[in-house]
Coordinates of C-alpha atoms and ligand atoms in Angstrom, one line a residue:
Chain A
X1 CA 91.4 90.1 122.0
X2 CA 88.2 90.2 124.1
X3 CA 87.6 86.5 123.8
X4 CA 84.8 84.7 122.0
X5 CA 81.3 85.7 123.1
X6 CA 79.1 82.8 122.3
X7 CA 76.4 83.9 120.0
X8 CA 73.3 81.7 119.3
X9 CA 73.5 80.1 115.9
X10 CA 71.5 82.0 113.3
X11 CA 69.1 79.9 111.3
X12 CA 70.0 78.8 107.7
X13 CA 68.0 80.2 104.8
X14 CA 67.8 79.0 101.2
X15 CA 67.8 81.7 98.7
X16 CA 65.9 81.7 95.4
X17 CA 66.3 84.4 92.7
X18 CA 64.2 85.3 89.7
X19 CA 66.7 86.5 87.2
X20 CA 64.3 88.3 84.9
X21 CA 60.6 88.8 84.5
X22 CA 59.1 85.7 82.9
X23 CA 61.6 83.3 84.4
X24 CA 61.1 81.1 87.5
X25 CA 63.0 81.6 90.8
X26 CA 66.0 79.4 90.9
X27 CA 68.1 78.3 93.9
X28 CA 71.3 80.2 94.2
X29 CA 72.7 79.3 97.6
X30 CA 72.1 79.8 101.3
X31 CA 73.0 82.1 104.1
X32 CA 72.5 82.6 107.8
X33 CA 70.3 85.4 109.3
X34 CA 68.4 85.8 112.5
X35 CA 65.0 86.5 110.8
X36 CA 63.4 86.6 107.4
X37 CA 63.7 90.4 106.9
X38 CA 67.5 90.3 107.5
X39 CA 67.8 87.2 105.4
X40 CA 66.3 89.1 102.5
X41 CA 68.6 92.0 102.9
X42 CA 71.6 89.7 103.2
X43 CA 70.5 87.8 100.1
X44 CA 70.3 91.0 98.2
X45 CA 73.8 92.0 99.2
X46 CA 75.2 88.5 98.7
X47 CA 73.5 87.2 95.6
X48 CA 72.4 90.2 93.6
X49 CA 75.4 92.6 93.6
X50 CA 75.3 92.7 89.8
X51 CA 71.6 92.9 89.1
X52 CA 71.3 89.1 89.0
X53 CA 67.7 89.2 89.9
X54 CA 64.4 91.1 90.0
X55 CA 62.9 89.1 92.9
X56 CA 64.2 87.1 95.8
X57 CA 62.6 84.4 98.0
X58 CA 64.2 83.3 101.3
X59 CA 63.0 80.1 102.9
X60 CA 64.0 78.7 106.2
X61 CA 66.1 75.6 105.4
X62 CA 64.4 73.8 108.2
X63 CA 61.1 74.3 106.5
X64 CA 62.1 72.4 103.4
X65 CA 61.0 68.8 103.0
X66 CA 63.1 66.8 100.6
X67 CA 62.0 63.8 98.5
X68 CA 64.7 61.4 99.8
X69 CA 68.0 61.3 101.5
X70 CA 69.7 60.8 98.2
X71 CA 69.3 62.6 94.9
X72 CA 68.4 59.2 93.3
X73 CA 66.2 56.4 94.4
X74 CA 63.1 54.3 93.8
X75 CA 60.9 57.3 94.5
X76 CA 61.1 58.3 90.9
X77 CA 61.0 54.7 89.5
X78 CA 57.2 54.5 88.7
X79 CA 57.8 57.0 85.9
X80 CA 60.6 55.0 84.3
X81 CA 58.5 52.4 82.5
X82 CA 55.8 54.7 81.2
X83 CA 57.3 55.6 77.9
X84 CA 53.8 56.0 76.4
X85 CA 53.6 59.4 78.2
X86 CA 56.0 60.8 75.6
X87 CA 54.7 61.7 72.1
X88 CA 57.7 60.0 70.6
X89 CA 56.2 56.6 71.6
X90 CA 53.7 56.8 68.9
X91 CA 54.1 56.0 65.2
X92 CA 52.5 58.7 63.0
X93 CA 51.3 57.3 59.6
X94 CA 53.2 58.9 56.7
X95 CA 51.7 62.0 55.3
X96 CA 49.7 62.9 58.4
X97 CA 50.4 66.5 59.4
X98 CA 49.7 68.8 62.3
X99 CA 49.8 65.9 64.8
Chain B
X1 CA 91.2 76.9 96.7
X2 CA 92.7 80.3 96.6
X3 CA 96.2 78.9 96.1
X4 CA 98.0 75.7 97.2
X5 CA 100.1 77.6 99.7
X6 CA 98.4 76.3 102.9
X7 CA 100.9 73.9 104.3
X8 CA 100.2 70.3 105.2
X9 CA 96.7 69.1 105.7
X10 CA 95.5 69.3 109.3
X11 CA 93.2 66.3 109.3
X12 CA 95.6 63.6 108.4
X13 CA 94.3 63.3 104.8
X14 CA 96.7 61.2 102.9
X15 CA 98.8 62.9 100.4
X16 CA 100.5 60.5 98.0
X17 CA 102.9 61.0 95.1
X18 CA 101.4 60.3 91.8
X19 CA 104.1 58.7 89.7
X20 CA 102.3 58.2 86.4
X21 CA 100.2 61.2 85.9
X22 CA 100.0 61.7 82.1
X23 CA 100.8 64.8 80.2
X24 CA 97.2 65.4 79.1
X25 CA 96.8 68.0 81.8
X26 CA 99.6 70.1 80.6
X27 CA 98.4 69.9 77.0
X28 CA 94.9 70.9 78.1
X29 CA 96.2 73.8 80.1
X30 CA 98.3 75.0 77.2
X31 CA 95.4 74.6 74.8
X32 CA 93.0 76.4 77.1
X33 CA 95.4 79.3 77.7
X34 CA 94.6 80.9 74.4
X35 CA 90.8 80.7 74.9
X36 CA 90.6 83.0 77.8
X37 CA 89.8 82.1 81.4
X38 CA 86.2 83.4 81.2
X39 CA 85.6 81.2 78.2
X40 CA 86.7 78.3 80.4
X41 CA 84.3 79.2 83.1
X42 CA 81.5 79.3 80.6
X43 CA 82.6 75.9 79.2
X44 CA 82.6 74.4 82.7
X45 CA 79.1 75.7 83.2
X46 CA 78.0 74.1 79.9
X47 CA 79.8 70.9 80.7
X48 CA 78.0 70.8 84.1
X49 CA 74.6 71.0 82.3
X50 CA 75.6 68.5 79.7
X51 CA 76.9 65.9 82.1
X52 CA 73.7 66.2 84.1
X53 CA 71.9 64.7 81.1
X54 CA 73.9 61.5 81.1
X55 CA 72.3 58.5 82.9
X56 CA 74.5 56.7 85.4
X57 CA 72.0 54.0 86.4
X58 CA 71.0 54.0 90.0
X59 CA 71.9 52.5 93.3
X60 CA 69.1 50.5 95.1
X61 CA 67.7 52.3 98.1
X62 CA 69.1 49.5 100.4
X63 CA 72.4 49.3 98.7
X64 CA 75.4 48.1 100.7
X65 CA 78.6 50.2 101.0
X66 CA 80.3 48.6 98.0
X67 CA 77.3 49.4 95.8
X68 CA 77.2 52.9 97.1
X69 CA 80.9 53.3 96.4
X70 CA 80.4 52.0 92.9
X71 CA 77.6 54.4 92.3
X72 CA 79.7 57.3 93.6
X73 CA 82.6 56.2 91.3
X74 CA 80.3 56.0 88.3
X75 CA 78.9 59.6 89.0
X76 CA 82.5 60.9 89.1
X77 CA 83.5 58.9 86.0
X78 CA 80.6 60.5 84.1
X79 CA 81.7 64.0 85.2
X80 CA 78.5 64.4 87.0
X81 CA 78.3 66.2 90.4
X82 CA 78.1 64.7 93.8
X83 CA 75.4 66.5 95.8
X84 CA 75.2 67.1 99.5
X85 CA 72.8 64.3 100.5
X86 CA 74.5 61.7 98.2
X87 CA 76.5 59.0 99.8
X88 CA 80.3 59.8 99.7
X89 CA 83.5 58.3 101.1
X90 CA 84.3 59.9 104.5
X91 CA 87.7 61.0 103.2
X92 CA 86.1 62.8 100.2
X93 CA 83.9 64.7 102.7
X94 CA 86.8 65.6 105.0
X95 CA 89.1 66.6 102.1
X96 CA 86.5 68.9 100.7
X97 CA 85.6 70.4 104.0
X98 CA 89.2 71.3 104.6
X99 CA 89.8 72.6 101.1
X100 CA 86.6 74.7 100.9
X101 CA 87.1 76.0 104.4
X102 CA 90.7 77.1 103.8
X103 CA 89.5 78.7 100.6
X104 CA 86.8 80.6 102.4
X105 CA 89.2 81.7 105.1
X106 CA 91.5 83.0 102.4
X107 CA 88.7 85.2 100.9
X108 CA 87.9 86.6 104.3
X109 CA 91.5 87.3 105.4
X110 CA 92.2 88.5 101.8
X111 CA 90.0 91.6 102.5
X112 CA 92.7 93.0 104.9
X113 CA 95.6 93.9 102.6
X114 CA 93.4 95.8 100.3
X115 CA 91.0 97.1 102.9
X116 CA 94.2 98.9 104.2
X117 CA 93.9 101.3 101.2
X118 CA 90.2 102.0 101.0
X119 CA 90.4 105.2 103.0
X120 CA 93.5 106.3 101.0
X121 CA 92.5 105.5 97.5
X122 CA 93.6 108.3 95.2
X123 CA 90.2 109.2 93.8
X124 CA 86.5 108.6 94.6
X125 CA 86.2 106.2 91.6
X126 CA 89.2 104.1 92.8
X127 CA 87.7 104.1 96.2
X128 CA 84.3 102.9 95.0
X129 CA 86.0 100.2 92.9
X130 CA 88.1 99.0 95.8
X131 CA 85.1 98.9 98.1
X132 CA 83.2 96.8 95.6
X133 CA 86.2 94.4 95.2
X134 CA 86.6 93.9 98.9
X135 CA 82.9 93.4 99.3
X136 CA 83.1 90.8 96.6
X137 CA 85.8 89.0 98.6
X138 CA 83.5 88.9 101.6
X139 CA 80.8 87.5 99.3
X140 CA 83.2 84.8 98.0
X141 CA 84.0 83.8 101.6
X142 CA 80.3 83.5 102.3
X143 CA 79.5 81.4 99.2
X144 CA 82.3 79.1 100.2
X145 CA 81.3 78.8 103.9
X146 CA 77.8 77.9 102.7
X147 CA 79.2 75.3 100.3
X148 CA 81.3 73.8 103.2
X149 CA 78.3 73.7 105.5
X150 CA 76.5 71.4 103.0
X151 CA 79.0 68.8 104.0
X152 CA 77.8 68.8 107.6
X153 CA 80.0 71.3 109.4
X154 CA 78.6 74.4 111.1
X155 CA 79.5 78.0 110.4
X156 CA 80.4 78.4 114.1
X157 CA 82.9 75.5 113.8
X158 CA 84.4 77.0 110.6
X159 CA 84.8 80.4 112.1
X160 CA 86.3 78.9 115.2
X161 CA 88.9 77.0 113.1
X162 CA 90.1 80.2 111.5
X163 CA 90.3 82.4 114.6
X164 CA 91.9 79.6 116.6
X165 CA 94.5 79.1 113.9
X166 CA 93.6 75.4 113.5
X167 CA 93.0 75.9 109.8
X168 CA 95.2 78.0 107.5
X169 CA 94.4 80.6 104.8
X170 CA 96.5 81.4 101.7
X171 CA 100.0 82.5 102.7
X172 CA 100.0 85.4 100.2
X173 CA 97.9 87.5 102.5
X174 CA 100.7 87.6 105.1
X175 CA 102.5 90.1 102.9
X176 CA 101.9 93.9 103.5
X177 CA 100.5 96.4 101.0
X178 CA 103.0 99.2 101.4
X179 CA 101.9 101.6 98.6
X180 CA 98.9 102.3 96.5
X181 CA 100.6 100.5 93.6
X182 CA 100.3 97.3 95.8
X183 CA 96.5 97.5 95.3
X184 CA 97.2 97.2 91.5
X185 CA 99.8 94.4 92.0
X186 CA 97.5 92.4 94.2
X187 CA 94.6 92.7 91.7
X188 CA 96.8 91.8 88.7
X189 CA 99.0 89.1 90.2
X190 CA 97.3 87.7 93.3
X191 CA 93.8 87.7 91.9
X192 CA 95.3 86.6 88.6
X193 CA 97.0 83.6 90.3
X194 CA 93.8 82.9 92.2
X195 CA 91.8 82.8 89.0
X196 CA 94.3 80.3 87.4
X197 CA 93.9 78.1 90.4
X198 CA 90.1 78.5 90.6
X199 CA 89.0 78.1 87.0
X200 CA 89.7 74.3 87.0
X201 CA 87.7 74.1 90.3
X202 CA 84.6 75.2 88.3
X203 CA 84.7 71.5 87.2
X204 CA 85.1 70.1 90.6
X205 CA 83.1 66.9 91.3
X206 CA 81.3 68.4 94.3
X207 CA 78.3 70.3 93.0
X208 CA 78.0 73.1 95.6
X209 CA 81.7 73.9 95.3
X210 CA 81.7 73.8 91.5
X211 CA 78.7 76.1 91.4
X212 CA 80.2 78.5 93.9
X213 CA 83.4 78.6 91.9
X214 CA 81.6 79.5 88.7
X215 CA 80.1 82.4 90.5
X216 CA 83.4 83.4 92.1
X217 CA 85.3 83.2 88.8
X218 CA 82.9 85.4 87.0
X219 CA 83.4 88.1 89.6
X220 CA 87.2 87.6 89.9
X221 CA 87.9 88.8 86.4
X222 CA 86.8 92.3 87.3
X223 CA 89.3 92.1 90.3
X224 CA 92.2 91.3 88.0
X225 CA 91.3 93.9 85.4
X226 CA 90.9 96.8 87.9
X227 CA 94.4 95.9 89.4
X228 CA 95.8 95.8 85.9
X229 CA 94.3 99.1 85.1
X230 CA 95.8 100.7 88.3
X231 CA 99.2 99.5 87.3
X232 CA 98.8 100.5 83.7
X233 CA 98.0 104.1 84.7
X234 CA 101.0 104.2 87.0
X235 CA 103.3 102.4 84.5
X236 CA 102.6 105.1 82.0
X237 CA 102.6 108.0 84.5
X238 CA 105.4 110.0 85.9
X239 CA 108.8 108.4 86.6
X240 CA 107.9 108.4 90.3
X241 CA 104.6 106.6 89.6
X242 CA 106.3 104.1 87.3
X243 CA 109.0 103.4 90.0
X244 CA 106.3 102.8 92.6
X245 CA 104.4 100.4 90.3
X246 CA 107.7 98.5 89.5
X247 CA 108.5 98.2 93.1
X248 CA 105.1 96.7 93.8
X249 CA 105.5 94.2 91.0
X250 CA 109.0 93.4 92.2
X251 CA 107.7 92.6 95.7
X252 CA 104.6 90.6 94.7
X253 CA 105.9 88.5 91.8
X254 CA 107.6 85.7 93.6
X255 CA 105.0 85.4 96.5
X256 CA 102.4 85.2 93.7
X257 CA 104.3 82.3 92.1
X258 CA 104.5 80.6 95.5
X259 CA 100.7 80.7 95.7
X260 CA 100.7 77.6 93.6
X261 CA 102.4 75.6 96.3
X262 CA 105.6 73.6 96.4
X263 CA 107.0 72.2 93.1
X264 CA 105.6 68.8 91.9
X265 CA 109.0 67.2 92.3
X266 CA 109.2 67.4 96.0
X267 CA 105.6 68.1 96.8
X268 CA 103.1 65.6 98.2
X269 CA 100.4 66.3 95.8
X270 CA 97.3 64.4 96.1
X271 CA 96.6 61.7 93.6
X272 CA 93.4 61.0 95.4
X273 CA 92.2 64.6 94.9
X274 CA 92.9 64.1 91.2
X275 CA 91.1 60.8 91.1
X276 CA 88.1 62.4 92.8
X277 CA 88.2 65.3 90.3
X278 CA 88.6 67.8 93.1
X279 CA 92.0 68.9 91.8
X280 CA 92.6 68.9 88.0
X281 CA 96.1 70.2 87.4
X282 CA 99.4 70.0 89.3
X283 CA 101.0 72.9 91.1
X284 CA 103.7 73.3 88.4
X285 CA 101.3 73.1 85.5
X286 CA 99.2 76.0 87.0
X287 CA 102.3 78.0 87.9
X288 CA 103.6 77.7 84.3
X289 CA 100.3 78.7 82.9
X290 CA 100.3 81.8 85.1
X291 CA 103.8 82.8 84.1
X292 CA 103.0 82.4 80.4
X293 CA 100.0 84.7 80.9
X294 CA 101.8 87.4 82.8
X295 CA 104.8 88.0 80.4
X296 CA 102.9 89.7 77.7
X297 CA 100.6 91.5 80.1
X298 CA 103.7 93.0 81.9
X299 CA 105.0 94.3 78.6
X300 CA 101.9 96.4 78.0
X301 CA 102.2 97.7 81.5
X302 CA 105.5 99.2 80.7
X303 CA 106.9 97.2 83.6
X304 CA 109.2 94.3 83.9
X305 CA 109.0 91.0 85.8
X306 CA 111.9 90.8 88.3
X307 CA 113.4 87.6 86.8
X308 CA 116.6 87.9 84.6
X309 CA 116.2 84.3 83.6
X310 CA 112.7 84.7 82.2
X311 CA 112.8 83.6 78.5
X312 CA 110.8 81.8 75.9
X313 CA 111.7 78.1 75.5
X314 CA 110.7 77.2 71.9
X315 CA 110.9 73.5 72.7
X316 CA 108.6 73.5 75.7
X317 CA 106.5 76.2 74.1
X318 CA 106.5 77.9 77.5
X319 CA 108.6 80.4 79.4
X320 CA 111.6 79.3 81.5
X321 CA 111.5 81.2 84.8
X322 CA 113.1 81.3 88.2
X323 CA 111.2 79.4 90.9
X324 CA 110.0 81.3 94.0
X325 CA 111.8 80.8 97.3
X326 CA 110.1 77.8 98.7
X327 CA 111.9 78.1 102.0
X328 CA 110.3 81.5 102.4
X329 CA 107.0 79.9 101.6
X330 CA 107.5 77.3 104.3
X331 CA 108.4 80.0 106.8
X332 CA 105.3 82.1 106.0
X333 CA 103.1 79.0 106.2
X334 CA 104.5 78.1 109.6
X335 CA 103.6 81.6 110.9
X336 CA 106.7 83.7 110.3
X337 CA 105.6 85.9 107.4
X338 CA 105.6 89.7 107.7
X339 CA 102.0 90.0 108.7
X340 CA 100.7 86.7 110.1
X341 CA 100.2 87.9 113.6
X342 CA 98.6 91.1 112.5
X343 CA 96.1 89.4 110.2
X344 CA 95.0 86.9 112.8
X345 CA 94.8 89.6 115.6
X346 CA 92.7 91.8 113.3
X347 CA 90.3 88.9 112.3
X348 CA 89.8 87.9 116.0
X349 CA 89.2 91.5 117.0
X350 CA 86.7 92.0 114.1
X351 CA 84.9 88.9 115.1
X352 CA 84.8 89.9 118.8
X353 CA 83.7 93.5 117.9
X354 CA 80.9 92.1 115.9
X355 CA 79.4 90.1 118.8
X356 CA 77.0 92.9 119.9
X357 CA 75.6 93.2 116.3
X358 CA 74.9 89.4 116.2
X359 CA 73.4 89.6 119.7
X360 CA 71.2 92.6 118.9
X361 CA 69.9 91.0 115.7
X362 CA 69.1 87.8 117.6
X363 CA 67.3 89.7 120.3
X364 CA 65.3 91.7 117.7
X365 CA 64.3 88.5 115.8
X366 CA 63.2 86.9 119.1
X367 CA 61.2 90.0 120.0
X368 CA 59.5 90.2 116.6
X369 CA 58.6 86.5 116.8
X370 CA 57.0 86.9 120.2
X371 CA 55.1 90.0 119.1
X372 CA 53.7 88.0 116.2
X373 CA 52.6 85.2 118.6
X374 CA 51.0 87.7 121.1
X375 CA 48.8 89.3 118.4
X376 CA 46.8 86.6 116.6
X377 CA 45.7 87.6 113.2
Ligands
FE2_1 FE1 87.8 86.2 95.8
FE2_2 FE1 89.4 88.6 94.1

């Protein structure tokens, strides 16, 4: 054993894959790579070994801004009491079609 | 996790006996057995989506610890997933880091026994298949390291815990692969046992782990089938080939049973992990399920399982079988298996040998970044 050579930590990248033409890119996981180019290659090898995608995005995890520290909070509350934004809120008179 | 054959936890996570676990788990396991494991993975995926639609209420932004705990409990009760930035009990976090890390280490060390045969595979096709399988195991290790990192531990720390021996990997990989037939036996039995262990983890309460396991399980079924096919060809081949296949099954059967960990009766199995929906079935339930799966599969292989007491028990509607040697399991866990030292030495060497690649990639990235700065667009 030659001992542990300290290597600088490689940045973390979030990986998004478009499964097929016509679908949006979806988050599939993350990986470490020294730069964007290698991150793309690693993402191809790690997340698309079985043709899971036709396009890959890699984004530095540090560049993501998240809405809140939790997956739930008052940030989304303003939408909760606006039921009139949904078509089901309205009564349609009987017999009226194409509405 | 790959198996439950890791030995005691290394972080003082409490393991308590669970006296009144009901029999629902056993029934569920028996019911699910017929449906096929891939069907269960698909069902877990569907359940994940369905549970996401349930409303659990919310915790106020300035909630105190008790309110946060209540919200956490409600999410788990609704079979929803805990996500990385959610509040979670510190013990939940530590239990998961340890379990996911040991699972990842197992995938990584697990490349060695089969990697041993890549250069000697009997045909180009077998070689391509084995390469793809071992590459998958590397991928599994990486998915899992990434999932562990979402809990606030770094990749460097995780790698260090493996190479320093502070964290374990599945004991099964401390057995040698002596002949080509071992590649078949590992695929059929070791990957088979791993799948039985892993399918319930597709429903684990921690989102990144559950999603990684769904991915892993879909890939694992190819591993099991290619191993089964290798054995099937040998089992129906010349007497010499059949003998080689039988010898491999004879050597791998009991270590594979031991992958499920100590028996429930004298095991400290974690009621807490059950309550947190990290673990879903006991060691013995999973082991029984695996035995029941293998009996018919062995018959079609034209091979026998090395257990004279293996027989159908009509009352239990399951096979009676001989338990593996748990003293041997304990010896292997404590470092005295046939290949423990070799596996660790190889892993350390590979990590050290890869240092120049990591350094070169970092230097190249730095150079490219400075080039871009020097030439304004
Ligand atoms: Fe795997
Ligand atoms: Fe596998």
